Short mmCIF file of N, CA and C in Angstrom, two decimals:
data_model
loop_
_atom_site.label_atom_id
_atom_site.label_comp_id
_atom_site.label_asym_id
_atom_site.label_seq_id
_atom_site.Cartn_x
_atom_site.Cartn_y
_atom_site.Cartn_z
N MET V 1 0.85 -1.17 0.00
CA MET V 1 0.00 0.00 0.00
C MET V 1 0.89 1.23 0.00
N THR V 2 1.72 1.29 -0.99
CA THR V 2 2.55 2.47 -1.15
C THR V 2 2.32 3.00 -2.55
N GLY V 3 2.84 4.14 -2.80
CA GLY V 3 2.69 4.70 -4.14
C GLY V 3 2.22 6.13 -4.07
N PRO V 4 2.12 6.75 -5.23
CA PRO V 4 1.80 8.18 -5.27
C PRO V 4 0.47 8.53 -4.60
N ALA V 5 -0.49 7.62 -4.61
CA ALA V 5 -1.80 7.92 -4.04
C ALA V 5 -1.74 8.13 -2.53
N HIS V 6 -0.73 7.59 -1.88
CA HIS V 6 -0.66 7.70 -0.42
C HIS V 6 0.54 8.50 0.05
N LEU V 7 1.20 9.18 -0.88
CA LEU V 7 2.27 10.10 -0.52
C LEU V 7 1.65 11.46 -0.22
N LEU V 8 2.04 12.03 0.90
CA LEU V 8 1.52 13.34 1.27
C LEU V 8 2.69 14.32 1.30
N PRO V 9 2.68 15.32 0.42
CA PRO V 9 3.76 16.31 0.44
C PRO V 9 3.85 16.98 1.81
N LEU V 10 5.07 17.19 2.27
CA LEU V 10 5.27 17.79 3.60
C LEU V 10 4.63 19.18 3.70
N ASP V 11 4.61 19.91 2.61
CA ASP V 11 4.02 21.26 2.69
C ASP V 11 2.50 21.22 2.83
N GLN V 12 1.90 20.02 2.71
CA GLN V 12 0.45 19.89 2.91
C GLN V 12 0.09 19.34 4.29
N VAL V 13 1.10 19.03 5.09
CA VAL V 13 0.84 18.51 6.44
C VAL V 13 0.41 19.66 7.34
N ARG V 14 -0.77 19.51 7.91
CA ARG V 14 -1.32 20.52 8.83
C ARG V 14 -1.57 19.87 10.18
N ASP V 15 -1.22 20.58 11.26
CA ASP V 15 -1.51 20.06 12.59
C ASP V 15 -2.99 19.81 12.73
N GLY V 16 -3.32 18.63 13.19
CA GLY V 16 -4.71 18.26 13.37
C GLY V 16 -5.42 17.85 12.10
N GLY V 17 -4.68 17.86 10.99
CA GLY V 17 -5.29 17.46 9.72
C GLY V 17 -5.59 15.97 9.71
N ARG V 18 -6.75 15.60 9.22
CA ARG V 18 -7.15 14.19 9.16
C ARG V 18 -7.12 13.72 7.72
N ILE V 19 -6.54 12.55 7.53
CA ILE V 19 -6.46 11.93 6.21
C ILE V 19 -7.13 10.57 6.31
N ASP V 20 -7.98 10.25 5.36
CA ASP V 20 -8.59 8.92 5.27
C ASP V 20 -7.97 8.19 4.09
N ILE V 21 -7.62 6.93 4.33
CA ILE V 21 -6.97 6.11 3.31
C ILE V 21 -7.79 4.85 3.12
N VAL V 22 -8.03 4.50 1.87
CA VAL V 22 -8.71 3.25 1.54
C VAL V 22 -7.87 2.55 0.48
N ALA V 23 -7.41 1.35 0.78
CA ALA V 23 -6.61 0.59 -0.18
C ALA V 23 -7.53 0.04 -1.26
N ASP V 24 -7.14 0.24 -2.51
CA ASP V 24 -7.95 -0.31 -3.61
C ASP V 24 -7.60 -1.79 -3.82
N GLU V 25 -8.31 -2.41 -4.75
CA GLU V 25 -8.15 -3.85 -4.97
C GLU V 25 -6.72 -4.23 -5.34
N ALA V 26 -6.08 -3.47 -6.20
CA ALA V 26 -4.71 -3.77 -6.62
C ALA V 26 -3.74 -3.64 -5.44
N GLU V 27 -3.92 -2.60 -4.63
CA GLU V 27 -3.05 -2.40 -3.46
C GLU V 27 -3.24 -3.53 -2.46
N ARG V 28 -4.49 -3.94 -2.25
CA ARG V 28 -4.75 -5.04 -1.31
C ARG V 28 -4.13 -6.34 -1.81
N ALA V 29 -4.22 -6.60 -3.11
CA ALA V 29 -3.64 -7.82 -3.68
C ALA V 29 -2.12 -7.82 -3.54
N GLU V 30 -1.49 -6.67 -3.80
CA GLU V 30 -0.03 -6.57 -3.68
C GLU V 30 0.41 -6.76 -2.23
N LEU V 31 -0.33 -6.15 -1.31
CA LEU V 31 0.01 -6.27 0.11
C LEU V 31 -0.25 -7.68 0.62
N ALA V 32 -1.33 -8.30 0.19
CA ALA V 32 -1.61 -9.69 0.58
C ALA V 32 -0.48 -10.60 0.12
N ASP V 33 0.01 -10.38 -1.08
CA ASP V 33 1.13 -11.17 -1.59
C ASP V 33 2.38 -10.92 -0.76
N ARG V 34 2.68 -9.67 -0.49
CA ARG V 34 3.87 -9.30 0.28
C ARG V 34 3.85 -9.89 1.69
N LEU V 35 2.66 -9.95 2.31
CA LEU V 35 2.53 -10.44 3.69
C LEU V 35 2.12 -11.91 3.76
N SER V 36 2.08 -12.59 2.62
CA SER V 36 1.70 -14.01 2.54
C SER V 36 0.31 -14.26 3.12
N LEU V 37 -0.62 -13.38 2.80
CA LEU V 37 -2.00 -13.55 3.22
C LEU V 37 -2.76 -14.28 2.13
N LEU V 38 -3.77 -15.06 2.52
CA LEU V 38 -4.62 -15.71 1.54
C LEU V 38 -5.52 -14.69 0.86
N SER V 39 -5.96 -13.70 1.62
CA SER V 39 -6.76 -12.60 1.05
C SER V 39 -6.68 -11.39 1.97
N LEU V 40 -6.90 -10.24 1.38
CA LEU V 40 -7.03 -8.99 2.13
C LEU V 40 -8.23 -8.28 1.52
N ASP V 41 -9.37 -8.44 2.17
CA ASP V 41 -10.63 -7.95 1.62
C ASP V 41 -10.91 -6.48 1.95
N ARG V 42 -10.29 -5.98 3.00
CA ARG V 42 -10.51 -4.59 3.40
C ARG V 42 -9.26 -4.08 4.09
N LEU V 43 -8.88 -2.87 3.78
CA LEU V 43 -7.86 -2.16 4.53
C LEU V 43 -8.12 -0.67 4.36
N ASP V 44 -8.48 -0.04 5.44
CA ASP V 44 -8.67 1.41 5.42
C ASP V 44 -8.19 1.97 6.75
N ALA V 45 -7.91 3.25 6.73
CA ALA V 45 -7.37 3.89 7.93
C ALA V 45 -7.74 5.36 7.94
N HIS V 46 -7.71 5.92 9.13
CA HIS V 46 -7.75 7.37 9.27
C HIS V 46 -6.53 7.77 10.07
N VAL V 47 -5.99 8.91 9.74
CA VAL V 47 -4.75 9.37 10.35
C VAL V 47 -4.91 10.85 10.69
N VAL V 48 -4.47 11.21 11.89
CA VAL V 48 -4.43 12.61 12.30
C VAL V 48 -2.95 12.98 12.40
N LEU V 49 -2.60 14.09 11.78
CA LEU V 49 -1.20 14.48 11.68
C LEU V 49 -0.87 15.66 12.58
N SER V 50 0.37 15.67 13.06
CA SER V 50 0.90 16.84 13.75
C SER V 50 2.35 16.99 13.29
N ARG V 51 2.80 18.21 13.30
CA ARG V 51 4.13 18.48 12.75
C ARG V 51 4.95 19.33 13.71
N GLU V 52 6.20 18.95 13.82
CA GLU V 52 7.16 19.71 14.63
C GLU V 52 8.42 19.84 13.78
N GLY V 53 8.55 20.94 13.06
CA GLY V 53 9.68 21.11 12.15
C GLY V 53 9.57 20.11 11.00
N LYS V 54 10.61 19.29 10.86
CA LYS V 54 10.62 18.28 9.80
C LYS V 54 10.11 16.92 10.28
N ARG V 55 9.72 16.86 11.54
CA ARG V 55 9.16 15.62 12.10
C ARG V 55 7.64 15.66 12.00
N VAL V 56 7.07 14.54 11.56
CA VAL V 56 5.62 14.46 11.44
C VAL V 56 5.15 13.24 12.23
N ARG V 57 4.18 13.47 13.10
CA ARG V 57 3.58 12.38 13.87
C ARG V 57 2.23 12.04 13.24
N ALA V 58 2.06 10.75 12.93
CA ALA V 58 0.80 10.27 12.36
C ALA V 58 0.17 9.32 13.36
N CYS V 59 -0.96 9.70 13.91
CA CYS V 59 -1.70 8.86 14.86
C CYS V 59 -3.02 8.49 14.21
N GLY V 60 -3.36 7.23 14.29
CA GLY V 60 -4.61 6.84 13.67
C GLY V 60 -5.06 5.46 14.04
N ARG V 61 -5.91 4.93 13.20
CA ARG V 61 -6.50 3.62 13.43
C ARG V 61 -6.72 3.00 12.06
N PHE V 62 -6.42 1.70 11.95
CA PHE V 62 -6.72 1.01 10.70
C PHE V 62 -7.66 -0.14 10.97
N LYS V 63 -8.42 -0.49 9.94
CA LYS V 63 -9.31 -1.64 10.00
C LYS V 63 -8.99 -2.53 8.81
N ALA V 64 -8.97 -3.82 9.06
CA ALA V 64 -8.65 -4.77 8.00
C ALA V 64 -9.47 -6.04 8.19
N VAL V 65 -9.81 -6.66 7.08
CA VAL V 65 -10.45 -7.97 7.07
C VAL V 65 -9.62 -8.82 6.13
N LEU V 66 -9.14 -9.96 6.63
CA LEU V 66 -8.21 -10.75 5.87
C LEU V 66 -8.29 -12.23 6.24
N ASP V 67 -7.66 -13.06 5.43
CA ASP V 67 -7.51 -14.48 5.72
C ASP V 67 -6.03 -14.81 5.74
N GLN V 68 -5.61 -15.49 6.82
CA GLN V 68 -4.26 -16.02 6.92
C GLN V 68 -4.35 -17.53 6.83
N ALA V 69 -3.26 -18.18 6.46
CA ALA V 69 -3.23 -19.64 6.42
C ALA V 69 -2.93 -20.18 7.82
N CYS V 70 -3.70 -21.15 8.25
CA CYS V 70 -3.46 -21.82 9.53
C CYS V 70 -2.08 -22.46 9.48
N VAL V 71 -1.31 -22.33 10.56
CA VAL V 71 0.04 -22.88 10.60
C VAL V 71 0.05 -24.40 10.60
N ALA V 72 -1.05 -25.02 10.97
CA ALA V 72 -1.10 -26.48 11.05
C ALA V 72 -1.78 -27.13 9.85
N THR V 73 -2.82 -26.48 9.34
CA THR V 73 -3.61 -27.12 8.29
C THR V 73 -3.57 -26.39 6.95
N GLY V 74 -3.18 -25.13 6.97
CA GLY V 74 -3.20 -24.32 5.76
C GLY V 74 -4.57 -23.74 5.46
N GLU V 75 -5.58 -24.12 6.25
CA GLU V 75 -6.94 -23.61 6.04
C GLU V 75 -6.99 -22.11 6.31
N PRO V 76 -7.91 -21.41 5.66
CA PRO V 76 -8.05 -19.97 5.91
C PRO V 76 -8.50 -19.70 7.35
N VAL V 77 -7.87 -18.72 7.95
CA VAL V 77 -8.27 -18.25 9.28
C VAL V 77 -8.67 -16.78 9.10
N ARG V 78 -9.94 -16.50 9.30
CA ARG V 78 -10.47 -15.15 9.10
C ARG V 78 -10.03 -14.27 10.26
N CYS V 79 -9.65 -13.06 9.94
CA CYS V 79 -9.17 -12.12 10.96
C CYS V 79 -9.74 -10.75 10.66
N ARG V 80 -10.28 -10.13 11.69
CA ARG V 80 -10.76 -8.75 11.59
C ARG V 80 -9.93 -7.93 12.57
N LEU V 81 -9.26 -6.94 12.05
CA LEU V 81 -8.41 -6.10 12.88
C LEU V 81 -8.97 -4.69 12.94
N ASP V 82 -8.88 -4.09 14.09
CA ASP V 82 -9.26 -2.70 14.32
C ASP V 82 -8.24 -2.19 15.33
N GLU V 83 -7.15 -1.61 14.82
CA GLU V 83 -5.99 -1.33 15.65
C GLU V 83 -5.55 0.13 15.57
N PRO V 84 -5.15 0.69 16.70
CA PRO V 84 -4.54 2.02 16.67
C PRO V 84 -3.08 1.90 16.23
N PHE V 85 -2.54 2.98 15.69
CA PHE V 85 -1.12 3.00 15.36
C PHE V 85 -0.60 4.43 15.49
N GLU V 86 0.70 4.52 15.64
CA GLU V 86 1.35 5.82 15.72
C GLU V 86 2.72 5.68 15.08
N VAL V 87 3.02 6.55 14.16
CA VAL V 87 4.29 6.53 13.45
C VAL V 87 4.85 7.94 13.43
N ILE V 88 6.15 8.04 13.63
CA ILE V 88 6.83 9.33 13.53
C ILE V 88 7.70 9.30 12.28
N PHE V 89 7.50 10.26 11.41
CA PHE V 89 8.32 10.39 10.20
C PHE V 89 9.42 11.40 10.49
N VAL V 90 10.66 11.01 10.22
CA VAL V 90 11.81 11.89 10.41
C VAL V 90 12.61 11.92 9.11
N PRO V 91 13.39 12.99 8.89
CA PRO V 91 14.20 13.05 7.67
C PRO V 91 15.22 11.91 7.61
N GLU V 92 15.45 11.43 6.38
CA GLU V 92 16.47 10.40 6.20
C GLU V 92 17.82 10.97 6.61
N PRO V 93 18.67 10.13 7.23
CA PRO V 93 20.00 10.63 7.56
C PRO V 93 20.80 10.88 6.28
N LYS V 94 21.69 11.81 6.33
CA LYS V 94 22.52 12.13 5.17
C LYS V 94 23.52 11.01 4.91
N ILE V 95 23.56 10.55 3.68
CA ILE V 95 24.51 9.50 3.29
C ILE V 95 25.88 10.13 3.14
N GLY V 96 26.90 9.39 3.56
CA GLY V 96 28.26 9.90 3.42
C GLY V 96 28.76 10.59 4.67
N GLN V 97 27.93 10.67 5.67
CA GLN V 97 28.38 11.23 6.94
C GLN V 97 28.59 10.06 7.89
N PRO V 98 29.83 9.61 8.05
CA PRO V 98 30.10 8.39 8.82
C PRO V 98 29.68 8.46 10.28
N ASP V 99 29.65 9.64 10.85
CA ASP V 99 29.32 9.75 12.26
C ASP V 99 27.84 10.00 12.51
N THR V 100 27.03 9.90 11.44
CA THR V 100 25.60 10.11 11.60
C THR V 100 25.01 8.94 12.37
N GLU V 101 24.43 9.26 13.49
CA GLU V 101 23.80 8.23 14.31
C GLU V 101 22.43 8.73 14.73
N ILE V 102 21.46 7.85 14.65
CA ILE V 102 20.11 8.22 15.03
C ILE V 102 19.79 7.49 16.32
N GLU V 103 19.45 8.25 17.34
CA GLU V 103 19.11 7.65 18.61
C GLU V 103 17.61 7.84 18.84
N LEU V 104 16.94 6.74 19.11
CA LEU V 104 15.51 6.78 19.33
C LEU V 104 15.21 6.47 20.79
N ASN V 105 14.31 7.25 21.37
CA ASN V 105 13.90 6.91 22.73
C ASN V 105 12.65 6.02 22.65
N GLY V 106 12.13 5.60 23.77
CA GLY V 106 11.00 4.67 23.80
C GLY V 106 9.75 5.19 23.12
N ASP V 107 9.61 6.50 23.06
CA ASP V 107 8.43 7.08 22.41
C ASP V 107 8.56 7.12 20.89
N GLU V 108 9.73 6.77 20.37
CA GLU V 108 9.97 6.90 18.94
C GLU V 108 10.28 5.57 18.26
N LEU V 109 9.78 4.49 18.81
CA LEU V 109 10.13 3.19 18.26
C LEU V 109 9.51 2.93 16.89
N ASP V 110 8.37 3.49 16.62
CA ASP V 110 7.75 3.31 15.31
C ASP V 110 8.08 4.53 14.46
N THR V 111 9.29 4.53 13.95
CA THR V 111 9.81 5.66 13.19
C THR V 111 10.07 5.25 11.75
N MET V 112 9.67 6.12 10.83
CA MET V 112 9.94 5.92 9.41
C MET V 112 10.64 7.16 8.89
N PHE V 113 11.41 6.98 7.84
CA PHE V 113 12.12 8.11 7.24
C PHE V 113 11.32 8.71 6.09
N HIS V 114 11.52 10.00 5.89
CA HIS V 114 10.96 10.65 4.70
C HIS V 114 12.10 11.34 3.96
N ASP V 115 11.85 11.64 2.71
CA ASP V 115 12.90 12.20 1.84
C ASP V 115 12.98 13.72 1.88
N GLY V 116 12.23 14.34 2.76
CA GLY V 116 12.23 15.80 2.84
C GLY V 116 11.15 16.44 1.99
N ARG V 117 10.52 15.62 1.12
CA ARG V 117 9.48 16.15 0.25
C ARG V 117 8.10 15.64 0.63
N ALA V 118 8.01 14.34 1.03
CA ALA V 118 6.69 13.75 1.29
C ALA V 118 6.83 12.61 2.30
N ILE V 119 5.70 12.29 2.96
CA ILE V 119 5.64 11.12 3.83
C ILE V 119 4.74 10.08 3.16
N ASP V 120 5.03 8.82 3.41
CA ASP V 120 4.27 7.72 2.79
C ASP V 120 3.32 7.13 3.82
N LEU V 121 2.10 7.64 3.85
CA LEU V 121 1.10 7.16 4.81
C LEU V 121 0.69 5.72 4.50
N GLY V 122 0.67 5.34 3.23
CA GLY V 122 0.33 3.97 2.86
C GLY V 122 1.31 2.97 3.45
N ALA V 123 2.60 3.30 3.39
CA ALA V 123 3.62 2.42 3.96
C ALA V 123 3.46 2.32 5.47
N ALA V 124 3.09 3.42 6.12
CA ALA V 124 2.89 3.40 7.57
C ALA V 124 1.74 2.48 7.94
N VAL V 125 0.65 2.54 7.18
CA VAL V 125 -0.50 1.67 7.45
C VAL V 125 -0.14 0.21 7.16
N ALA V 126 0.54 -0.03 6.04
CA ALA V 126 0.93 -1.39 5.68
C ALA V 126 1.85 -2.01 6.73
N ASP V 127 2.83 -1.23 7.20
CA ASP V 127 3.74 -1.74 8.23
C ASP V 127 3.00 -2.00 9.54
N SER V 128 2.05 -1.14 9.87
CA SER V 128 1.27 -1.34 11.10
C SER V 128 0.42 -2.60 10.99
N LEU V 129 -0.14 -2.85 9.82
CA LEU V 129 -0.89 -4.09 9.59
C LEU V 129 0.03 -5.29 9.77
N ALA V 130 1.20 -5.26 9.18
CA ALA V 130 2.14 -6.38 9.28
C ALA V 130 2.47 -6.69 10.74
N LEU V 131 2.65 -5.66 11.55
CA LEU V 131 2.97 -5.85 12.97
C LEU V 131 1.80 -6.40 13.77
N ALA V 132 0.58 -6.15 13.31
CA ALA V 132 -0.61 -6.59 14.04
C ALA V 132 -1.04 -8.01 13.71
N LEU V 133 -0.48 -8.60 12.67
CA LEU V 133 -0.89 -9.95 12.27
C LEU V 133 -0.50 -11.00 13.29
N ASP V 134 -1.33 -12.02 13.43
CA ASP V 134 -1.03 -13.16 14.30
C ASP V 134 0.09 -13.96 13.62
N PRO V 135 1.23 -14.14 14.28
CA PRO V 135 2.32 -14.88 13.63
C PRO V 135 2.03 -16.39 13.51
N TYR V 136 1.11 -16.90 14.29
CA TYR V 136 0.77 -18.33 14.27
C TYR V 136 -0.74 -18.52 14.25
N PRO V 137 -1.40 -18.13 13.16
CA PRO V 137 -2.86 -18.29 13.12
C PRO V 137 -3.25 -19.76 13.14
N ARG V 138 -4.30 -20.07 13.87
CA ARG V 138 -4.77 -21.46 13.97
C ARG V 138 -6.25 -21.55 13.68
N SER V 139 -6.59 -22.53 12.85
CA SER V 139 -7.99 -22.81 12.55
C SER V 139 -8.55 -23.70 13.64
N PRO V 140 -9.87 -23.91 13.67
CA PRO V 140 -10.44 -24.82 14.67
C PRO V 140 -9.88 -26.25 14.56
N ALA V 141 -9.43 -26.66 13.40
CA ALA V 141 -8.91 -28.02 13.20
C ALA V 141 -7.42 -28.13 13.54
N ALA V 142 -6.78 -27.04 13.95
CA ALA V 142 -5.34 -27.03 14.18
C ALA V 142 -4.90 -27.99 15.28
N GLU V 143 -5.58 -27.97 16.42
CA GLU V 143 -5.15 -28.83 17.53
C GLU V 143 -5.17 -30.30 17.15
N LYS V 144 -6.24 -30.71 16.48
CA LYS V 144 -6.34 -32.11 16.06
C LYS V 144 -5.22 -32.45 15.08
N ALA V 145 -4.97 -31.58 14.12
CA ALA V 145 -3.91 -31.83 13.13
C ALA V 145 -2.54 -31.90 13.79
N LEU V 146 -2.30 -31.04 14.74
CA LEU V 146 -1.02 -31.05 15.45
C LEU V 146 -0.86 -32.32 16.28
N LYS V 147 -1.93 -32.73 16.97
CA LYS V 147 -1.89 -33.97 17.76
C LYS V 147 -1.57 -35.16 16.87
N GLU V 148 -2.27 -35.24 15.72
CA GLU V 148 -2.06 -36.35 14.78
C GLU V 148 -0.63 -36.35 14.24
N ALA V 149 -0.02 -35.19 14.15
CA ALA V 149 1.36 -35.10 13.67
C ALA V 149 2.37 -35.37 14.77
N GLY V 150 1.89 -35.59 16.00
CA GLY V 150 2.79 -35.90 17.11
C GLY V 150 3.32 -34.69 17.84
N VAL V 151 2.76 -33.53 17.57
CA VAL V 151 3.19 -32.30 18.25
C VAL V 151 2.46 -32.23 19.58
N ILE V 152 3.22 -32.04 20.65
CA ILE V 152 2.58 -31.95 21.97
C ILE V 152 2.38 -30.49 22.34
N SER V 153 1.42 -30.25 23.22
CA SER V 153 1.10 -28.88 23.63
C SER V 153 2.16 -28.34 24.58
N GLU V 154 2.11 -27.03 24.82
CA GLU V 154 3.04 -26.42 25.77
C GLU V 154 2.87 -27.00 27.16
N GLU V 155 1.60 -27.27 27.52
CA GLU V 155 1.34 -27.83 28.85
C GLU V 155 1.99 -29.21 28.98
N GLU V 156 1.96 -30.00 27.91
CA GLU V 156 2.55 -31.34 27.94
C GLU V 156 4.07 -31.29 27.88
N ALA V 157 4.62 -30.24 27.30
CA ALA V 157 6.07 -30.15 27.12
C ALA V 157 6.75 -29.30 28.19
N GLY V 158 5.99 -28.54 28.95
CA GLY V 158 6.57 -27.61 29.90
C GLY V 158 7.16 -28.27 31.14
N PRO V 159 7.81 -27.49 31.97
CA PRO V 159 8.47 -28.03 33.17
C PRO V 159 7.49 -28.64 34.16
N PHE V 160 6.28 -28.09 34.24
CA PHE V 160 5.32 -28.65 35.19
C PHE V 160 4.82 -30.01 34.72
N ALA V 161 4.75 -30.21 33.41
CA ALA V 161 4.37 -31.53 32.88
C ALA V 161 5.44 -32.55 33.23
N ALA V 162 6.70 -32.15 33.12
CA ALA V 162 7.80 -33.06 33.47
C ALA V 162 7.76 -33.40 34.96
N LEU V 163 7.43 -32.42 35.81
CA LEU V 163 7.32 -32.68 37.24
C LEU V 163 6.15 -33.62 37.55
N ALA V 164 5.05 -33.46 36.82
CA ALA V 164 3.89 -34.34 37.02
C ALA V 164 4.25 -35.78 36.67
N VAL V 165 4.98 -35.97 35.58
CA VAL V 165 5.42 -37.33 35.18
C VAL V 165 6.34 -37.90 36.25
N LEU V 166 7.27 -37.10 36.73
CA LEU V 166 8.19 -37.55 37.78
C LEU V 166 7.42 -37.91 39.05
N LYS V 167 6.45 -37.13 39.42
CA LYS V 167 5.64 -37.39 40.61
C LYS V 167 4.90 -38.72 40.46
N ARG V 168 4.32 -38.96 39.26
CA ARG V 168 3.62 -40.23 39.01
C ARG V 168 4.57 -41.40 39.13
N LYS V 169 5.77 -41.25 38.60
CA LYS V 169 6.75 -42.35 38.66
C LYS V 169 7.16 -42.62 40.10
N LEU V 170 7.37 -41.56 40.88
CA LEU V 170 7.80 -41.73 42.27
C LEU V 170 6.70 -42.33 43.14
N SER V 171 5.46 -42.03 42.81
CA SER V 171 4.36 -42.55 43.62
C SER V 171 3.91 -43.94 43.16
N GLY V 172 4.51 -44.42 42.06
CA GLY V 172 4.20 -45.78 41.59
C GLY V 172 2.97 -45.88 40.73
N GLU V 173 2.48 -44.79 40.24
CA GLU V 173 1.29 -44.83 39.38
C GLU V 173 1.60 -45.43 38.04
#
């Protein structure tokens, strides 16, 4: 979800300005492919901007409807996301300056660079979506498929399970 449609020139950034973004079918298909999604049926966001010199803060919320592949069965797992996000756009560091170092504090962890001309709101929304995805989506059939494959649960593999087995052995069960 990047491209000219979602680039906002810096000279158009206004404090408190609200931007609404709706990914079209082609953008959703490209992003679904990039994120290995089975489908991305909806992705839209609203963003409120504030500016401090060359730094731009984008605070907003995105909504998405998508299908991910179950990690155990490959079956589609439907997901509806409604997530807040916050991104700070800062100027790209100058290339060729060996001592250029960017230090980020805890409030600036979601930072993206801009070229001094425009910020890419589409990229900010796409990256926020990627971070919000379940890394291990599971369908209702996942547990059964994992059991059949010989995969044991965390409870069965954890330290307390090992203690329970030891206790049974010591008590003669």
